[in-house]
Amino acid sequence: MSRLLAELSGPATARLLGPDSVLVVPTGAMEHHGPHLPLSTDALIAESVATAAVEEAAAHGLDVWQLPTLTYTKSDEHSWASGTVWVSASTLLATLVDIGRSVATTPARRLVFLNGHGGNTAMLGVALREIRRLHGLLTFSMPAGVQVAGAGGADEPDEHGLGIHAGYGETSLVLHLRPDLVDMSQARRSVPEHIAALTHLGFNGTTAQFGWLSNDFGPDGVIGDPTGASAEAGKVLFDASIRRAVDVLTEIAAFTHDAPR
């Protein structure tokens, strides 16, 4: 049986879904990813991981279903670049909450956003509570692909922990998933190494963060080094992404706010 909810009829959703059903919405973006990657990179990774993870989780007995990918999201950090199609923070928040409202009309009570774009993270955090408060669903968000910065090993560049956009990990994933969409002849290093030397300021998990646009660090809008990326490294990351997603979905399926008695 297909686990794609959009392939079911309306009456079938009412029959097949129940309060323990987990509905997964991949969230990506349509945004500039340098001259070497497609605009669809984030949506491609999120949807690919979601499809594989939902199928594997269902094979292990989880009542899990996949909704269509949300692609037009908050990508204003790349608004300077041709081809980026983005919505405002208020539009994305309203859209996420409306998706929750719609899911609440089904018997399902667990909604997961599997996110492939960092620019969506803040709005997803707000949306989880809004949907919970307004529509009573159990709400969750989780990252899509496992992406690591190149650490300078024999087969990878050293991104100094700053490979956050169109760099080694992301390029490797797309090389694995859709090598026909990657032009490695256009891949160039753009690592803001001066930031790596700072103690408190940075991108992810640092004490303090800063507002930025992707072309603040170079005209290509790349933050990282894609030059050492490979399909082989991408397969390792993709397989790890699926394993992590299945593990998270397993916990989500069993999650309750109530402490065990």
mmCIF file of C-alpha atoms in Angstrom:
data_model
loop_
_atom_site.group_PDB
_atom_site.id
_atom_site.type_symbol
_atom_site.label_atom_id
_atom_site.label_comp_id
_atom_site.label_asym_id
_atom_site.label_seq_id
_atom_site.Cartn_x
_atom_site.Cartn_y
_atom_site.Cartn_z
ATOM 1 C CA MET A 1 0.000 0.000 0.000
ATOM 2 C CA SER A 2 1.224 3.486 -0.854
ATOM 3 C CA ARG A 3 2.113 5.613 2.150
ATOM 4 C CA LEU A 4 1.509 8.815 0.169
ATOM 5 C CA LEU A 5 -1.599 10.371 1.642
ATOM 6 C CA ALA A 6 -2.347 12.339 -1.530
ATOM 7 C CA GLU A 7 -2.836 9.077 -3.426
ATOM 8 C CA LEU A 8 -5.725 8.055 -1.165
ATOM 9 C CA SER A 9 -9.310 9.123 -1.612
ATOM 10 C CA GLY A 10 -10.925 11.319 1.010
ATOM 11 C CA PRO A 11 -13.101 8.491 2.404
ATOM 12 C CA ALA A 12 -10.028 6.241 2.517
ATOM 13 C CA THR A 13 -8.227 8.685 4.801
ATOM 14 C CA ALA A 14 -11.172 8.610 7.188
ATOM 15 C CA ARG A 15 -11.072 4.813 7.155
ATOM 16 C CA LEU A 16 -7.315 4.209 7.313
ATOM 17 C CA LEU A 17 -6.139 6.959 9.663
ATOM 18 C CA GLY A 18 -6.556 6.843 13.417
ATOM 19 C CA PRO A 19 -5.429 8.736 16.511
ATOM 20 C CA ASP A 20 -2.056 6.979 16.436
ATOM 21 C CA SER A 21 -1.361 7.790 12.774
ATOM 22 C CA VAL A 22 1.725 9.919 12.151
ATOM 23 C CA LEU A 23 1.529 12.353 9.229
ATOM 24 C CA VAL A 24 4.850 13.614 7.849
ATOM 25 C CA VAL A 25 5.175 16.855 5.867
ATOM 26 C CA PRO A 26 8.583 17.368 4.208
ATOM 27 C CA THR A 27 9.502 21.061 4.188
ATOM 28 C CA GLY A 28 12.143 22.317 1.800
ATOM 29 C CA ALA A 29 12.750 25.445 -0.226
ATOM 30 C CA MET A 30 13.218 26.751 -3.747
ATOM 31 C CA GLU A 31 16.325 28.832 -3.359
ATOM 32 C CA HIS A 32 19.732 29.674 -4.722
ATOM 33 C CA HIS A 33 22.388 27.049 -3.948
ATOM 34 C CA GLY A 34 25.377 28.490 -5.755
ATOM 35 C CA PRO A 35 26.103 27.850 -9.426
ATOM 36 C CA HIS A 36 26.555 24.084 -8.978
ATOM 37 C CA LEU A 37 23.331 22.889 -7.279
ATOM 38 C CA PRO A 38 19.638 23.095 -8.281
ATOM 39 C CA LEU A 39 17.117 25.439 -6.692
ATOM 40 C CA SER A 40 15.232 22.361 -5.487
ATOM 41 C CA THR A 41 18.102 21.075 -3.305
ATOM 42 C CA ASP A 42 16.396 21.403 0.095
ATOM 43 C CA ALA A 43 13.054 20.082 -1.133
ATOM 44 C CA LEU A 44 14.779 17.198 -2.929
ATOM 45 C CA ILE A 45 16.650 16.118 0.204
ATOM 46 C CA ALA A 46 13.631 16.497 2.499
ATOM 47 C CA GLU A 47 11.282 14.587 0.207
ATOM 48 C CA SER A 48 13.787 11.828 -0.540
ATOM 49 C CA VAL A 49 14.544 11.251 3.136
ATOM 50 C CA ALA A 50 10.846 11.395 4.045
ATOM 51 C CA THR A 51 9.825 8.879 1.381
ATOM 52 C CA ALA A 52 12.517 6.371 2.296
ATOM 53 C CA ALA A 53 12.013 6.794 6.062
ATOM 54 C CA VAL A 54 8.212 6.557 5.894
ATOM 55 C CA GLU A 55 8.419 3.384 3.832
ATOM 56 C CA GLU A 56 10.930 1.802 6.209
ATOM 57 C CA ALA A 57 9.008 2.892 9.299
ATOM 58 C CA ALA A 58 5.795 1.472 7.844
ATOM 59 C CA ALA A 59 7.591 -1.799 7.097
ATOM 60 C CA HIS A 60 8.447 -1.924 10.818
ATOM 61 C CA GLY A 61 4.789 -1.554 11.733
ATOM 62 C CA LEU A 62 4.443 2.181 12.307
ATOM 63 C CA ASP A 63 1.212 3.848 11.190
ATOM 64 C CA VAL A 64 2.991 6.609 9.268
ATOM 65 C CA TRP A 65 1.991 8.555 6.141
ATOM 66 C CA GLN A 66 3.632 11.178 3.926
ATOM 67 C CA LEU A 67 2.017 14.420 2.775
ATOM 68 C CA PRO A 68 3.198 16.448 -0.246
ATOM 69 C CA THR A 69 6.334 18.523 0.173
ATOM 70 C CA LEU A 70 6.040 22.184 1.139
ATOM 71 C CA THR A 71 8.529 23.901 -1.172
ATOM 72 C CA TYR A 72 7.784 27.634 -1.133
ATOM 73 C CA THR A 73 9.050 28.666 2.301
ATOM 74 C CA LYS A 74 11.149 31.320 4.069
ATOM 75 C CA SER A 75 14.264 31.794 1.954
ATOM 76 C CA ASP A 76 14.792 35.536 2.133
ATOM 77 C CA GLU A 77 18.481 35.080 2.931
ATOM 78 C CA HIS A 78 18.736 34.160 -0.757
ATOM 79 C CA SER A 79 16.239 36.738 -2.021
ATOM 80 C CA TRP A 80 19.011 38.583 -3.871
ATOM 81 C CA ALA A 81 19.491 35.630 -6.238
ATOM 82 C CA SER A 82 17.509 34.893 -9.386
ATOM 83 C CA GLY A 83 15.298 31.813 -9.108
ATOM 84 C CA THR A 84 14.657 31.955 -5.366
ATOM 85 C CA VAL A 85 10.917 31.823 -4.653
ATOM 86 C CA TRP A 86 10.124 32.641 -1.029
ATOM 87 C CA VAL A 87 7.292 33.659 1.243
ATOM 88 C CA SER A 88 7.333 35.949 4.271
ATOM 89 C CA ALA A 89 7.617 34.693 7.831
ATOM 90 C CA SER A 90 3.956 35.533 8.472
ATOM 91 C CA THR A 91 2.851 33.689 5.323
ATOM 92 C CA LEU A 92 4.857 30.593 6.191
ATOM 93 C CA LEU A 93 3.574 30.581 9.764
ATOM 94 C CA ALA A 94 -0.016 30.939 8.571
ATOM 95 C CA THR A 95 0.502 28.160 6.025
ATOM 96 C CA LEU A 96 1.963 25.764 8.600
ATOM 97 C CA VAL A 97 -0.879 26.443 11.021
ATOM 98 C CA ASP A 98 -3.443 25.997 8.232
ATOM 99 C CA ILE A 99 -1.892 22.639 7.372
ATOM 100 C CA GLY A 100 -2.320 21.675 11.023
ATOM 101 C CA ARG A 101 -5.937 22.842 10.967
ATOM 102 C CA SER A 102 -6.575 20.676 7.909
ATOM 103 C CA VAL A 103 -4.872 17.613 9.392
ATOM 104 C CA ALA A 104 -7.051 18.050 12.479
ATOM 105 C CA THR A 105 -10.117 17.302 10.321
ATOM 106 C CA THR A 106 -8.770 13.755 9.820
ATOM 107 C CA PRO A 107 -8.646 11.073 12.527
ATOM 108 C CA ALA A 108 -4.838 11.494 12.743
ATOM 109 C CA ARG A 109 -3.455 13.309 15.778
ATOM 110 C CA ARG A 110 0.313 13.382 15.171
ATOM 111 C CA LEU A 111 1.876 15.826 12.716
ATOM 112 C CA VAL A 112 5.592 15.959 11.876
ATOM 113 C CA PHE A 113 7.441 18.520 9.784
ATOM 114 C CA LEU A 114 10.602 16.924 8.369
ATOM 115 C CA ASN A 115 12.640 19.981 7.476
ATOM 116 C CA GLY A 116 15.349 20.345 4.873
ATOM 117 C CA HIS A 117 15.890 24.125 5.067
ATOM 118 C CA GLY A 118 17.434 25.951 8.010
ATOM 119 C CA GLY A 119 15.539 29.149 7.247
ATOM 120 C CA ASN A 120 12.303 27.397 8.228
ATOM 121 C CA THR A 121 13.442 26.324 11.680
ATOM 122 C CA ALA A 122 12.313 29.348 13.689
ATOM 123 C CA MET A 123 8.843 29.424 12.116
ATOM 124 C CA LEU A 124 8.421 25.685 12.608
ATOM 125 C CA GLY A 125 9.112 26.116 16.316
ATOM 126 C CA VAL A 126 6.395 28.745 16.579
ATOM 127 C CA ALA A 127 3.985 26.715 14.439
ATOM 128 C CA LEU A 128 4.286 23.598 16.599
ATOM 129 C CA ARG A 129 2.889 25.442 19.601
ATOM 130 C CA GLU A 130 0.238 27.295 17.586
ATOM 131 C CA ILE A 131 -1.085 24.081 16.062
ATOM 132 C CA ARG A 132 -0.986 22.365 19.444
ATOM 133 C CA ARG A 133 -2.893 25.212 21.084
ATOM 134 C CA LEU A 134 -5.412 25.847 18.341
ATOM 135 C CA HIS A 135 -6.068 22.366 16.987
ATOM 136 C CA GLY A 136 -4.971 19.932 19.685
ATOM 137 C CA LEU A 137 -2.543 17.891 17.591
ATOM 138 C CA LEU A 138 0.692 16.406 18.856
ATOM 139 C CA THR A 139 3.228 18.362 16.810
ATOM 140 C CA PHE A 140 6.879 17.731 16.022
ATOM 141 C CA SER A 141 9.683 18.946 13.779
ATOM 142 C CA MET A 142 12.911 17.203 12.858
ATOM 143 C CA PRO A 143 15.805 17.783 10.450
ATOM 144 C CA ALA A 144 15.849 15.913 7.161
ATOM 145 C CA GLY A 145 19.338 15.133 5.931
ATOM 146 C CA VAL A 146 22.293 14.342 8.142
ATOM 147 C CA GLN A 147 24.809 16.909 6.952
ATOM 148 C CA VAL A 148 28.298 17.330 8.287
ATOM 149 C CA ALA A 149 30.938 19.935 7.572
ATOM 150 C CA GLY A 150 34.019 18.592 5.882
ATOM 151 C CA ALA A 151 36.686 17.997 8.501
ATOM 152 C CA GLY A 152 39.765 17.950 6.289
ATOM 153 C CA GLY A 153 40.179 14.192 5.998
ATOM 154 C CA ALA A 154 41.845 12.496 3.061
ATOM 155 C CA ASP A 155 38.772 12.751 0.842
ATOM 156 C CA GLU A 156 37.071 15.891 2.121
ATOM 157 C CA PRO A 157 37.753 19.606 2.517
ATOM 158 C CA ASP A 158 38.139 21.347 5.865
ATOM 159 C CA GLU A 159 35.138 23.638 6.239
ATOM 160 C CA HIS A 160 36.039 24.613 9.834
ATOM 161 C CA GLY A 161 32.519 23.648 10.941
ATOM 162 C CA LEU A 162 31.013 26.262 8.594
ATOM 163 C CA GLY A 163 29.740 24.137 5.706
ATOM 164 C CA ILE A 164 26.119 25.173 6.165
ATOM 165 C CA HIS A 165 24.931 25.953 2.627
ATOM 166 C CA ALA A 166 25.783 24.275 -0.688
ATOM 167 C CA GLY A 167 28.983 22.908 0.808
ATOM 168 C CA TYR A 168 30.480 19.446 1.165
ATOM 169 C CA GLY A 169 27.604 17.615 2.865
ATOM 170 C CA GLU A 170 24.712 19.105 0.912
ATOM 171 C CA THR A 171 26.474 18.733 -2.424
ATOM 172 C CA SER A 172 27.373 15.134 -1.633
ATOM 173 C CA LEU A 173 23.728 14.343 -0.857
ATOM 174 C CA VAL A 174 22.536 15.764 -4.179
ATOM 175 C CA LEU A 175 25.333 13.950 -6.023
ATOM 176 C CA HIS A 176 23.928 10.743 -4.547
ATOM 177 C CA LEU A 177 20.266 11.545 -5.183
ATOM 178 C CA ARG A 178 20.366 13.407 -8.507
ATOM 179 C CA PRO A 179 23.853 13.631 -9.980
ATOM 180 C CA ASP A 180 22.346 14.883 -13.241
ATOM 181 C CA LEU A 181 21.432 18.134 -11.473
ATOM 182 C CA VAL A 182 24.942 18.906 -10.185
ATOM 183 C CA ASP A 183 27.601 20.812 -12.138
ATOM 184 C CA MET A 184 30.831 20.226 -10.229
ATOM 185 C CA SER A 185 32.768 22.345 -12.745
ATOM 186 C CA GLN A 186 31.038 25.337 -11.105
ATOM 187 C CA ALA A 187 31.792 24.281 -7.497
ATOM 188 C CA ARG A 188 33.971 26.758 -5.629
ATOM 189 C CA ARG A 189 35.117 27.112 -2.023
ATOM 190 C CA SER A 190 33.615 29.933 0.038
ATOM 191 C CA VAL A 191 34.306 29.387 3.738
ATOM 192 C CA PRO A 192 34.228 32.450 6.056
ATOM 193 C CA GLU A 193 37.207 31.188 8.031
ATOM 194 C CA HIS A 194 37.457 34.347 10.136
ATOM 195 C CA ILE A 195 34.166 33.342 11.802
ATOM 196 C CA ALA A 196 35.613 29.974 12.826
ATOM 197 C CA ALA A 197 38.122 31.823 14.994
ATOM 198 C CA LEU A 198 35.379 33.513 17.050
ATOM 199 C CA THR A 199 34.405 32.137 20.440
ATOM 200 C CA HIS A 200 30.743 33.092 20.699
ATOM 201 C CA LEU A 201 29.447 34.195 17.294
ATOM 202 C CA GLY A 202 28.478 31.651 14.660
ATOM 203 C CA PHE A 203 25.670 29.943 12.779
ATOM 204 C CA ASN A 204 24.361 26.890 14.617
ATOM 205 C CA GLY A 205 24.485 26.175 18.331
ATOM 206 C CA THR A 206 26.763 29.085 19.208
ATOM 207 C CA THR A 207 26.253 31.435 22.139
ATOM 208 C CA ALA A 208 25.237 34.322 19.883
ATOM 209 C CA GLN A 209 24.132 34.513 16.274
ATOM 210 C CA PHE A 210 23.787 37.280 13.699
ATOM 211 C CA GLY A 211 21.525 38.170 10.823
ATOM 212 C CA TRP A 212 22.943 37.361 7.415
ATOM 213 C CA LEU A 213 22.286 37.050 3.714
ATOM 214 C CA SER A 214 24.064 34.340 1.776
ATOM 215 C CA ASN A 215 25.907 36.825 -0.450
ATOM 216 C CA ASP A 216 27.426 38.482 2.630
ATOM 217 C CA PHE A 217 30.167 35.850 2.339
ATOM 218 C CA GLY A 218 30.790 35.886 -1.409
ATOM 219 C CA PRO A 219 29.051 36.422 -4.737
ATOM 220 C CA ASP A 220 28.167 32.738 -5.222
ATOM 221 C CA GLY A 221 26.041 32.551 -2.071
ATOM 222 C CA VAL A 222 27.894 29.404 -0.965
ATOM 223 C CA ILE A 223 28.907 28.931 2.673
ATOM 224 C CA GLY A 224 31.175 25.918 2.623
ATOM 225 C CA ASP A 225 33.391 23.987 0.241
ATOM 226 C CA PRO A 226 31.653 21.714 -2.265
ATOM 227 C CA THR A 227 34.814 20.898 -4.198
ATOM 228 C CA GLY A 228 35.494 17.641 -2.356
ATOM 229 C CA ALA A 229 31.908 16.362 -2.446
ATOM 230 C CA SER A 230 31.148 12.889 -3.787
ATOM 231 C CA ALA A 231 28.187 10.599 -4.399
ATOM 232 C CA GLU A 232 29.818 8.008 -2.148
ATOM 233 C CA ALA A 233 29.903 10.431 0.777
ATOM 234 C CA GLY A 234 26.335 11.407 -0.070
ATOM 235 C CA LYS A 235 25.148 7.815 0.191
ATOM 236 C CA VAL A 236 26.675 7.527 3.657
ATOM 237 C CA LEU A 237 24.882 10.703 4.721
ATOM 238 C CA PHE A 238 21.601 9.635 3.111
ATOM 239 C CA ASP A 239 21.626 6.219 4.784
ATOM 240 C CA ALA A 240 22.365 7.883 8.122
ATOM 241 C CA SER A 241 19.515 10.323 7.495
ATOM 242 C CA ILE A 242 17.056 7.481 6.963
ATOM 243 C CA ARG A 243 18.194 5.638 10.080
ATOM 244 C CA ARG A 244 17.873 8.765 12.189
ATOM 245 C CA ALA A 245 14.465 9.647 10.752
ATOM 246 C CA VAL A 246 13.095 6.147 11.429
ATOM 247 C CA ASP A 247 14.402 6.285 14.992
ATOM 248 C CA VAL A 248 12.780 9.686 15.543
ATOM 249 C CA LEU A 249 9.481 8.589 13.984
ATOM 250 C CA THR A 250 9.483 5.547 16.267
ATOM 251 C CA GLU A 251 9.737 7.811 19.320
ATOM 252 C CA ILE A 252 7.115 10.193 17.925
ATOM 253 C CA ALA A 253 4.674 7.334 17.383
ATOM 254 C CA ALA A 254 4.938 6.383 21.063
ATOM 255 C CA PHE A 255 5.208 9.873 22.523
ATOM 256 C CA THR A 256 2.826 11.139 25.182
ATOM 257 C CA HIS A 257 2.845 14.212 27.417
ATOM 258 C CA ASP A 258 1.713 12.090 30.328
ATOM 259 C CA ALA A 259 4.347 10.558 32.579
ATOM 260 C CA PRO A 260 4.051 6.777 32.902
ATOM 261 C CA ARG A 261 2.239 5.633 36.025
#
